mmCIF file of C-alpha atoms in Angstrom:
data_model
loop_
_atom_site.group_PDB
_atom_site.id
_atom_site.type_symbol
_atom_site.label_atom_id
_atom_site.label_comp_id
_atom_site.label_asym_id
_atom_site.label_seq_id
_atom_site.Cartn_x
_atom_site.Cartn_y
_atom_site.Cartn_z
ATOM 1 C CA ALA S 7 -39.006 63.322 36.818
ATOM 2 C CA GLY S 8 -40.607 60.116 37.955
ATOM 3 C CA TYR S 9 -39.297 57.605 34.910
ATOM 4 C CA GLY S 10 -36.037 55.868 35.066
ATOM 5 C CA PHE S 11 -34.184 52.797 33.906
ATOM 6 C CA ASN S 12 -32.923 50.407 36.148
ATOM 7 C CA LYS S 13 -29.433 49.669 35.866
ATOM 8 C CA SER S 14 -29.085 47.135 33.431
ATOM 9 C CA HIS S 15 -31.087 48.621 31.396
ATOM 10 C CA ALA S 16 -29.232 51.646 31.006
ATOM 11 C CA ALA S 17 -26.240 50.065 30.570
ATOM 12 C CA ALA S 18 -27.397 48.274 27.782
ATOM 13 C CA TYR S 19 -28.801 50.827 26.031
ATOM 14 C CA ALA S 20 -24.976 53.002 26.533
ATOM 15 C CA PHE S 21 -23.727 49.766 25.329
ATOM 16 C CA ILE S 22 -25.653 50.574 22.081
ATOM 17 C CA SER S 23 -25.276 53.921 21.819
ATOM 18 C CA TYR S 24 -21.368 53.377 22.274
ATOM 19 C CA GLN S 25 -21.735 50.867 19.263
ATOM 20 C CA THR S 26 -23.471 53.302 17.041
ATOM 21 C CA GLY S 27 -21.276 56.333 17.556
ATOM 22 C CA TYR S 28 -18.343 54.409 17.049
ATOM 23 C CA LEU S 29 -19.946 52.979 13.734
ATOM 24 C CA LYS S 30 -20.559 56.156 12.624
ATOM 25 C CA ALA S 31 -17.267 58.019 13.479
ATOM 26 C CA ASN S 32 -15.265 55.067 12.066
ATOM 27 C CA TYR S 33 -17.715 53.821 9.249
ATOM 28 C CA PRO S 34 -19.572 56.814 8.325
ATOM 29 C CA VAL S 35 -20.452 55.534 4.479
ATOM 30 C CA GLU S 36 -21.492 52.239 5.740
ATOM 31 C CA PHE S 37 -23.249 53.457 8.641
ATOM 32 C CA PHE S 38 -25.328 55.988 6.818
ATOM 33 C CA ALA S 39 -26.038 53.415 4.036
ATOM 34 C CA ALA S 40 -27.413 50.908 6.722
ATOM 35 C CA THR S 41 -29.446 53.462 8.282
ATOM 36 C CA LEU S 42 -30.941 54.957 5.482
ATOM 37 C CA SER S 43 -31.599 51.161 4.400
ATOM 38 C CA LEU S 44 -33.894 50.918 7.561
ATOM 39 C CA ASP S 45 -36.079 53.729 6.927
ATOM 40 C CA ILE S 46 -36.262 53.102 3.303
ATOM 41 C CA ALA S 47 -39.941 53.573 2.967
ATOM 42 C CA ASN S 48 -40.476 56.765 5.687
ATOM 43 C CA THR S 49 -39.488 59.922 2.994
ATOM 44 C CA ASP S 50 -39.477 62.396 6.229
ATOM 45 C CA LYS S 51 -36.581 60.539 8.006
ATOM 46 C CA LEU S 52 -34.968 59.976 4.556
ATOM 47 C CA ALA S 53 -34.638 63.619 4.666
ATOM 48 C CA VAL S 54 -32.849 63.933 8.218
ATOM 49 C CA PHE S 55 -30.490 61.596 7.453
ATOM 50 C CA TYR S 56 -29.400 62.770 3.594
ATOM 51 C CA GLN S 57 -28.924 66.084 5.561
ATOM 52 C CA ASP S 58 -26.749 64.529 8.525
ATOM 53 C CA ALA S 59 -24.716 62.811 6.097
ATOM 54 C CA ARG S 60 -24.040 66.079 4.191
ATOM 55 C CA ARG S 61 -22.912 67.594 7.491
ATOM 56 C CA PHE S 62 -21.026 64.851 8.403
ATOM 57 C CA GLY S 63 -19.181 64.944 4.510
ATOM 58 C CA VAL S 64 -20.439 61.692 3.366
ATOM 59 C CA LYS S 65 -21.804 62.130 -0.473
ATOM 60 C CA ILE S 66 -24.723 60.621 -1.461
ATOM 61 C CA CYS S 67 -25.309 60.166 -5.015
ATOM 62 C CA PRO S 68 -28.631 60.335 -7.432
ATOM 63 C CA PRO S 69 -30.202 57.318 -8.350
ATOM 64 C CA ASP S 70 -28.888 55.415 -11.673
ATOM 65 C CA ILE S 71 -30.530 52.534 -13.124
ATOM 66 C CA ASN S 72 -26.928 50.762 -13.870
ATOM 67 C CA ARG S 73 -25.247 51.541 -10.643
ATOM 68 C CA SER S 74 -27.696 51.821 -7.990
ATOM 69 C CA MET S 75 -29.553 48.753 -6.043
ATOM 70 C CA ALA S 76 -32.744 48.211 -4.474
ATOM 71 C CA ASP S 77 -31.467 49.210 -0.910
ATOM 72 C CA PHE S 78 -28.487 51.739 -0.335
ATOM 73 C CA ASP S 79 -25.623 50.792 -1.228
ATOM 74 C CA VAL S 80 -21.753 51.886 -1.045
ATOM 75 C CA GLU S 81 -19.585 52.406 -3.860
ATOM 76 C CA ASN S 82 -16.287 54.328 -4.118
ATOM 77 C CA GLY S 83 -16.703 55.847 -1.004
ATOM 78 C CA GLU S 84 -20.048 56.992 -1.497
ATOM 79 C CA VAL S 85 -23.260 55.861 -0.853
ATOM 80 C CA LEU S 86 -25.613 55.016 -3.588
ATOM 81 C CA TYR S 87 -29.059 56.533 -3.493
ATOM 82 C CA ALA S 88 -31.835 53.235 -3.396
ATOM 83 C CA LEU S 89 -33.691 52.727 -6.298
ATOM 84 C CA GLY S 90 -36.539 51.252 -3.956
ATOM 85 C CA ALA S 91 -36.737 54.471 -1.924
ATOM 86 C CA ILE S 92 -38.157 56.716 -4.799
ATOM 87 C CA ARG S 93 -41.728 57.043 -4.311
ATOM 88 C CA ASN S 94 -44.432 54.634 -5.724
ATOM 89 C CA VAL S 95 -42.262 52.203 -7.709
ATOM 90 C CA GLY S 96 -42.122 49.652 -5.524
ATOM 91 C CA PHE S 97 -39.084 48.101 -3.580
ATOM 92 C CA GLU S 98 -39.851 44.163 -4.922
ATOM 93 C CA ALA S 99 -40.450 45.916 -8.517
ATOM 94 C CA MET S 100 -36.720 47.254 -8.330
ATOM 95 C CA GLN S 101 -35.422 43.924 -6.760
ATOM 96 C CA SER S 102 -36.181 42.644 -9.927
ATOM 97 C CA VAL S 103 -35.240 45.294 -12.084
ATOM 98 C CA VAL S 104 -31.627 44.915 -10.248
ATOM 99 C CA GLN S 105 -31.751 40.655 -11.099
ATOM 100 C CA VAL S 106 -31.853 41.699 -14.668
ATOM 101 C CA ARG S 107 -29.569 44.034 -14.833
ATOM 102 C CA GLU S 108 -27.233 41.594 -12.861
ATOM 103 C CA ASP S 109 -28.155 38.704 -15.084
ATOM 104 C CA GLY S 110 -27.960 40.404 -18.578
ATOM 105 C CA GLY S 111 -25.646 43.680 -17.827
ATOM 106 C CA GLU S 112 -26.038 47.148 -17.946
ATOM 107 C CA PHE S 113 -28.618 48.832 -19.724
ATOM 108 C CA LYS S 114 -27.875 50.385 -22.774
ATOM 109 C CA ASP S 115 -30.824 52.717 -23.198
ATOM 110 C CA ILE S 116 -34.492 53.392 -22.037
ATOM 111 C CA PHE S 117 -35.497 50.773 -25.010
ATOM 112 C CA ASP S 118 -33.229 48.239 -23.723
ATOM 113 C CA PHE S 119 -34.599 48.373 -20.300
ATOM 114 C CA LEU S 120 -38.381 48.350 -21.025
ATOM 115 C CA GLU S 121 -37.592 44.646 -23.615
ATOM 116 C CA ARG S 122 -35.737 43.169 -20.442
ATOM 117 C CA ILE S 123 -38.148 43.902 -17.135
ATOM 118 C CA ASP S 124 -41.539 42.757 -16.390
ATOM 119 C CA PRO S 125 -44.436 45.622 -17.028
ATOM 120 C CA LYS S 126 -46.421 43.779 -14.452
ATOM 121 C CA ALA S 127 -43.779 44.817 -11.835
ATOM 122 C CA VAL S 128 -42.605 48.304 -13.496
ATOM 123 C CA ASN S 129 -45.500 50.233 -14.381
ATOM 124 C CA LYS S 130 -46.120 53.528 -15.962
ATOM 125 C CA ARG S 131 -45.959 55.570 -12.341
ATOM 126 C CA ALA S 132 -42.820 53.759 -11.515
ATOM 127 C CA ILE S 133 -41.109 54.862 -14.968
ATOM 128 C CA GLU S 134 -42.191 58.357 -14.576
ATOM 129 C CA ASN S 135 -40.827 58.538 -11.276
ATOM 130 C CA LEU S 136 -37.517 56.920 -11.985
ATOM 131 C CA ALA S 137 -37.763 59.391 -14.938
ATOM 132 C CA LYS S 138 -38.231 62.273 -12.089
ATOM 133 C CA ALA S 139 -35.607 61.325 -9.953
ATOM 134 C CA GLY S 140 -32.697 61.043 -12.566
ATOM 135 C CA ALA S 141 -32.364 57.617 -12.517
ATOM 136 C CA PHE S 142 -32.109 56.963 -16.267
ATOM 137 C CA ASP S 143 -30.229 60.015 -16.882
ATOM 138 C CA SER S 144 -27.200 57.456 -17.860
ATOM 139 C CA ILE S 145 -28.871 56.089 -20.326
ATOM 140 C CA HIS S 146 -31.420 58.821 -21.351
ATOM 141 C CA PRO S 147 -30.823 61.922 -20.162
ATOM 142 C CA ASN S 148 -33.728 63.591 -21.286
ATOM 143 C CA ARG S 149 -36.161 63.174 -18.167
ATOM 144 C CA ALA S 150 -39.047 65.273 -19.826
ATOM 145 C CA GLN S 151 -39.221 62.920 -22.344
ATOM 146 C CA ILE S 152 -39.950 59.624 -20.822
ATOM 147 C CA VAL S 153 -42.170 61.503 -18.355
ATOM 148 C CA GLN S 154 -44.798 62.467 -21.243
ATOM 149 C CA SER S 155 -44.114 59.742 -23.166
ATOM 150 C CA ALA S 156 -44.967 57.006 -20.259
ATOM 151 C CA ASP S 157 -48.078 55.626 -22.201
ATOM 152 C CA ILE S 158 -46.111 55.181 -25.389
ATOM 153 C CA LEU S 159 -43.234 53.442 -23.185
ATOM 154 C CA ILE S 160 -45.419 50.856 -20.884
ATOM 155 C CA ALA S 161 -47.127 49.920 -24.287
ATOM 156 C CA TYR S 162 -44.044 49.039 -25.988
ATOM 157 C CA ALA S 163 -42.949 47.059 -22.971
ATOM 158 C CA GLN S 164 -46.069 45.448 -22.289
ATOM 159 C CA SER S 165 -45.794 44.443 -26.391
ATOM 160 C CA VAL S 166 -42.141 43.307 -26.007
ATOM 161 C CA ALA S 167 -43.325 41.093 -22.807
ATOM 162 C CA ALA S 168 -46.076 39.376 -24.748
ATOM 163 C CA GLU S 169 -43.922 38.298 -27.887
ATOM 164 C CA ARG S 170 -41.454 37.244 -25.268
ATOM 165 C CA ALA S 171 -44.309 35.041 -23.764
ATOM 166 C CA SER S 172 -45.510 33.279 -27.036
ATOM 167 C CA SER S 173 -41.667 32.952 -28.233
ATOM 168 C CA GLN S 174 -42.738 35.210 -31.301
ATOM 169 C CA VAL S 175 -39.966 37.498 -32.664
ATOM 170 C CA ASN S 176 -39.710 39.533 -35.633
ATOM 171 C CA LEU S 177 -38.313 39.859 -39.102
ATOM 172 C CA PHE S 178 -35.113 40.915 -36.795
ATOM 173 C CA GLY S 179 -34.945 38.447 -34.235
ATOM 174 C CA SER S 180 -35.664 41.171 -31.898
ATOM 175 C CA SER S 181 -38.132 43.534 -30.926
ATOM 176 C CA GLU S 182 -35.787 46.331 -31.827
ATOM 177 C CA ALA S 183 -37.406 47.217 -35.639
ATOM 178 C CA SER S 184 -41.088 47.790 -33.506
ATOM 179 C CA ARG S 185 -39.126 50.416 -30.896
ATOM 180 C CA PRO S 186 -41.969 53.422 -30.991
ATOM 181 C CA ARG S 187 -40.540 57.001 -31.960
ATOM 182 C CA LEU S 188 -40.913 59.311 -28.870
ATOM 183 C CA PRO S 189 -42.095 62.837 -29.070
ATOM 184 C CA LYS S 190 -39.572 65.839 -29.762
ATOM 185 C CA ILE S 191 -39.879 67.283 -26.034
ATOM 186 C CA ALA S 192 -37.495 70.017 -24.423
ATOM 187 C CA ASN S 193 -35.905 68.274 -21.592
ATOM 188 C CA ASN S 194 -36.833 70.069 -17.761
ATOM 189 C CA SER S 195 -33.920 72.421 -16.798
ATOM 190 C CA GLY S 196 -33.625 73.931 -13.368
ATOM 191 C CA PRO S 197 -36.665 74.722 -11.237
ATOM 192 C CA ASP S 198 -38.738 72.570 -12.954
ATOM 193 C CA SER S 199 -36.392 69.613 -12.869
ATOM 194 C CA LEU S 200 -35.661 69.952 -9.472
ATOM 195 C CA ASP S 201 -39.536 70.158 -8.710
ATOM 196 C CA ASP S 202 -40.270 66.775 -10.594
ATOM 197 C CA GLU S 203 -36.877 65.298 -8.202
ATOM 198 C CA LEU S 204 -38.811 66.642 -5.112
ATOM 199 C CA ALA S 205 -41.974 64.935 -6.151
ATOM 200 C CA ALA S 206 -40.254 61.909 -6.587
ATOM 201 C CA VAL S 207 -37.375 61.540 -3.865
ATOM 202 C CA GLY S 208 -39.178 63.544 -1.229
ATOM 203 C CA PHE S 209 -36.366 66.451 -1.151
ATOM 204 C CA TYR S 210 -33.938 67.878 -3.161
ATOM 205 C CA LEU S 211 -31.074 65.257 -4.024
ATOM 206 C CA SER S 212 -28.868 66.589 -6.948
ATOM 207 C CA GLY S 213 -29.140 70.149 -6.392
ATOM 208 C CA HIS S 214 -31.255 73.430 -5.157
ATOM 209 C CA PRO S 215 -33.873 75.577 -6.256
ATOM 210 C CA LEU S 216 -31.917 78.340 -4.435
ATOM 211 C CA GLY S 217 -28.423 77.243 -5.364
ATOM 212 C CA SER S 218 -27.776 79.992 -7.964
ATOM 213 C CA MET S 219 -29.109 82.682 -5.774
ATOM 214 C CA LEU S 220 -25.820 82.034 -3.294
ATOM 215 C CA ASP S 221 -24.091 85.528 -4.632
ATOM 216 C CA VAL S 222 -27.351 87.547 -4.075
ATOM 217 C CA PHE S 223 -27.891 86.198 -0.507
ATOM 218 C CA LYS S 224 -23.985 87.160 0.507
ATOM 219 C CA ARG S 225 -24.226 90.621 -0.852
ATOM 220 C CA ARG S 226 -27.783 91.146 1.024
ATOM 221 C CA ASN S 227 -27.109 89.780 4.438
ATOM 222 C CA VAL S 228 -28.839 86.853 3.885
ATOM 223 C CA THR S 229 -27.492 83.804 6.375
ATOM 224 C CA LEU S 230 -28.036 80.283 5.297
ATOM 225 C CA PHE S 231 -29.082 77.408 7.760
ATOM 226 C CA ALA S 232 -25.357 76.030 8.521
ATOM 227 C CA GLU S 233 -24.208 79.280 8.922
ATOM 228 C CA ALA S 234 -26.977 80.507 11.136
ATOM 229 C CA VAL S 235 -26.705 77.258 13.581
ATOM 230 C CA ALA S 236 -22.757 78.054 13.761
ATOM 231 C CA LEU S 237 -23.213 81.379 14.574
ATOM 232 C CA ALA S 238 -26.119 80.491 16.829
ATOM 233 C CA ALA S 239 -23.759 78.470 18.833
ATOM 234 C CA GLU S 240 -21.409 81.724 19.231
ATOM 235 C CA GLY S 241 -24.273 83.839 21.016
ATOM 236 C CA GLN S 242 -25.582 85.721 17.686
ATOM 237 C CA GLU S 243 -29.732 85.561 17.747
ATOM 238 C CA ALA S 244 -31.005 87.789 14.928
ATOM 239 C CA PHE S 245 -30.433 86.593 11.297
ATOM 240 C CA ARG S 246 -32.106 87.079 7.906
ATOM 241 C CA MET S 247 -32.585 83.852 6.227
ATOM 242 C CA ALA S 248 -34.092 82.196 2.783
ATOM 243 C CA GLY S 249 -35.929 79.076 1.897
ATOM 244 C CA VAL S 250 -38.429 77.066 0.004
ATOM 245 C CA VAL S 251 -41.015 76.574 2.221
ATOM 246 C CA ARG S 252 -41.691 72.667 2.130
ATOM 247 C CA ARG S 253 -44.459 72.118 5.067
ATOM 248 C CA ARG S 254 -46.547 74.416 7.249
ATOM 249 C CA GLN S 255 -48.023 72.957 10.330
ATOM 250 C CA GLU S 256 -50.673 74.883 11.981
ATOM 251 C CA ARG S 257 -51.708 74.454 15.483
ATOM 252 C CA ALA S 258 -54.038 76.096 17.966
ATOM 253 C CA SER S 259 -52.709 77.258 22.011
ATOM 254 C CA ALA S 260 -54.372 75.613 24.716
ATOM 255 C CA GLN S 261 -55.015 78.721 26.652
ATOM 256 C CA SER S 262 -56.078 80.897 23.796
ATOM 257 C CA GLY S 263 -57.086 79.021 21.372
ATOM 258 C CA GLU S 264 -54.934 81.059 18.672
ATOM 259 C CA LYS S 265 -53.093 79.441 16.057
ATOM 260 C CA PHE S 266 -49.326 79.370 15.399
ATOM 261 C CA ALA S 267 -47.308 77.565 12.970
ATOM 262 C CA PHE S 268 -44.055 75.177 12.334
ATOM 263 C CA VAL S 269 -42.597 75.953 9.159
ATOM 264 C CA THR S 270 -40.294 73.931 7.554
ATOM 265 C CA LEU S 271 -37.742 75.617 5.208
ATOM 266 C CA SER S 272 -35.359 74.578 3.121
ATOM 267 C CA ASP S 273 -32.062 76.148 1.621
ATOM 268 C CA PRO S 274 -28.784 74.704 -0.125
ATOM 269 C CA THR S 275 -27.301 73.758 3.249
ATOM 270 C CA GLY S 276 -30.012 71.972 4.689
ATOM 271 C CA GLU S 277 -33.518 71.933 6.431
ATOM 272 C CA TYR S 278 -35.331 73.924 9.199
ATOM 273 C CA GLU S 279 -38.066 74.740 11.131
ATOM 274 C CA VAL S 280 -38.825 77.998 12.566
ATOM 275 C CA MET S 281 -42.036 78.794 14.482
ATOM 276 C CA PHE S 282 -44.417 81.371 13.874
ATOM 277 C CA GLN S 283 -46.461 82.686 16.919
ATOM 278 C CA PRO S 284 -50.001 83.664 16.315
ATOM 279 C CA GLU S 285 -49.502 87.717 15.532
ATOM 280 C CA ALA S 286 -46.491 86.626 13.355
ATOM 281 C CA LEU S 287 -48.356 83.791 11.382
ATOM 282 C CA ARG S 288 -51.386 86.293 11.222
ATOM 283 C CA ARG S 289 -49.053 89.133 9.404
ATOM 284 C CA CYS S 290 -47.190 86.572 7.274
ATOM 285 C CA ARG S 291 -49.543 83.423 6.341
ATOM 286 C CA GLU S 292 -50.409 84.296 2.803
ATOM 287 C CA VAL S 293 -46.589 83.777 2.432
ATOM 288 C CA LEU S 294 -45.693 80.486 3.956
ATOM 289 C CA ASP S 295 -47.450 78.228 1.507
ATOM 290 C CA PRO S 296 -45.639 75.062 0.624
ATOM 291 C CA GLY S 297 -43.180 75.781 -2.642
ATOM 292 C CA LYS S 298 -42.907 79.367 -2.439
ATOM 293 C CA SER S 299 -39.108 81.287 -1.908
ATOM 294 C CA ILE S 300 -38.899 83.455 0.859
ATOM 295 C CA VAL S 301 -36.965 85.738 3.310
ATOM 296 C CA VAL S 302 -37.547 85.146 7.055
ATOM 297 C CA LYS S 303 -36.438 87.243 10.043
ATOM 298 C CA VAL S 304 -35.379 84.765 12.267
ATOM 299 C CA ARG S 305 -34.467 85.119 16.331
ATOM 300 C CA CYS S 306 -32.813 81.980 17.512
ATOM 301 C CA LYS S 307 -32.665 80.727 21.038
ATOM 302 C CA GLY S 308 -30.670 77.612 22.658
ATOM 303 C CA GLY S 309 -32.208 74.873 23.389
ATOM 304 C CA ARG S 310 -31.406 71.535 25.263
ATOM 305 C CA GLU S 311 -28.215 69.636 24.435
ATOM 306 C CA GLY S 312 -26.935 72.742 21.970
ATOM 307 C CA GLU S 313 -30.421 72.739 20.289
ATOM 308 C CA VAL S 314 -31.251 75.839 18.402
ATOM 309 C CA ARG S 315 -34.994 76.872 18.170
ATOM 310 C CA MET S 316 -35.785 79.351 15.421
ATOM 311 C CA PHE S 317 -38.625 82.071 15.912
ATOM 312 C CA GLY S 318 -40.021 83.602 12.434
ATOM 313 C CA ASP S 319 -40.718 87.258 13.415
ATOM 314 C CA ASP S 320 -41.528 88.456 9.844
ATOM 315 C CA ALA S 321 -41.385 86.951 6.311
ATOM 316 C CA SER S 322 -41.880 88.052 2.662
ATOM 317 C CA LEU S 323 -41.757 86.492 -0.793
ATOM 318 C CA MET S 324 -38.071 86.322 -1.965
ATOM 319 C CA ALA S 325 -38.864 88.072 -5.283
ATOM 320 C CA ASP S 326 -40.010 91.371 -3.214
ATOM 321 C CA THR S 327 -37.304 91.184 -1.196
ATOM 322 C CA LEU S 328 -34.573 90.827 -3.195
ATOM 323 C CA LYS S 329 -35.832 92.895 -6.205
ATOM 324 C CA MET S 330 -34.000 95.714 -5.362
ATOM 325 C CA ASP S 331 -30.788 94.137 -5.737
ATOM 326 C CA ASP S 332 -30.204 94.496 -9.304
ATOM 327 C CA ILE S 333 -31.003 98.396 -9.192
ATOM 328 C CA GLY S 334 -27.683 100.572 -8.294
ATOM 329 C CA LEU S 335 -26.404 103.868 -8.834
ATOM 330 C CA ARG S 336 -22.851 104.316 -10.459
ATOM 331 C CA LEU S 337 -21.201 107.480 -10.610
ATOM 332 C CA HIS S 338 -18.425 108.084 -12.959
ATOM 333 C CA VAL S 339 -15.729 110.913 -12.392
ATOM 334 C CA SER S 340 -13.513 111.794 -14.435
ATOM 335 C CA ALA S 341 -10.267 112.984 -13.936
#
């Protein structure tokens, strides 16, 4: 097509491709840990690699303040999610946290953590996002309490750091006696917790908002993404699918000027993109806002190298489409 590589250049790329394929096939856990670390600041790429790792059977454990490193790491055949990959925490700040842990041992609780870290490096937003991502779950399971008490917690960390800098201690020889009493706050659960995790990590890591709907999907003939890809490879074209809208990107056609959209959806098996052409977009736009759970009628077409392209013909809110699921008629016939 008017562009190509000379033989030496092509051979070099082929060798790199062979090395990459060999490592992925024979050392998948280490391969994905290294790949994720290379793009640690790019949440969109991390989401793609995470889905690829899942399809490859590699488990990625949620971040843990007492296990995770600043980078992605490997432990017991699993990838440990990097503290430095959490949004708005700062990679260097997480390196300092890991160093404190390695020097003084695991953090016993949230106050032990605050008493040992540098509050100039680990600020209020970092504490909030570490909690939302679940990094404190092993030492303080109530994520909501940490998030809503972040001002109190960072103030305590700053007071301890000031004491440490002036070499002052209280009557008990430490700052433990002045530990603040946190307000009683119910922990988030279900969708609220996952929404917080999404905000902090950039994608769903420990669960999915639609995870509890799997039985309903099965009864209502809703096909999950992973299954749809497999069936499309066998020739099936039409599917009824579901997902949480992650992104909607609208563009204008160069010929007609009409708008079409690429909508990224997420279900418990992965993320996928559906194209809505102008007519379908006009009909469905109001239900394609990010965060909404929808059911989509999809047509699949094969692309290059086995790629499956998805086109949306219709979409509706999941609550409206599946609300009839619980309505039924039972007939009891006596003998």
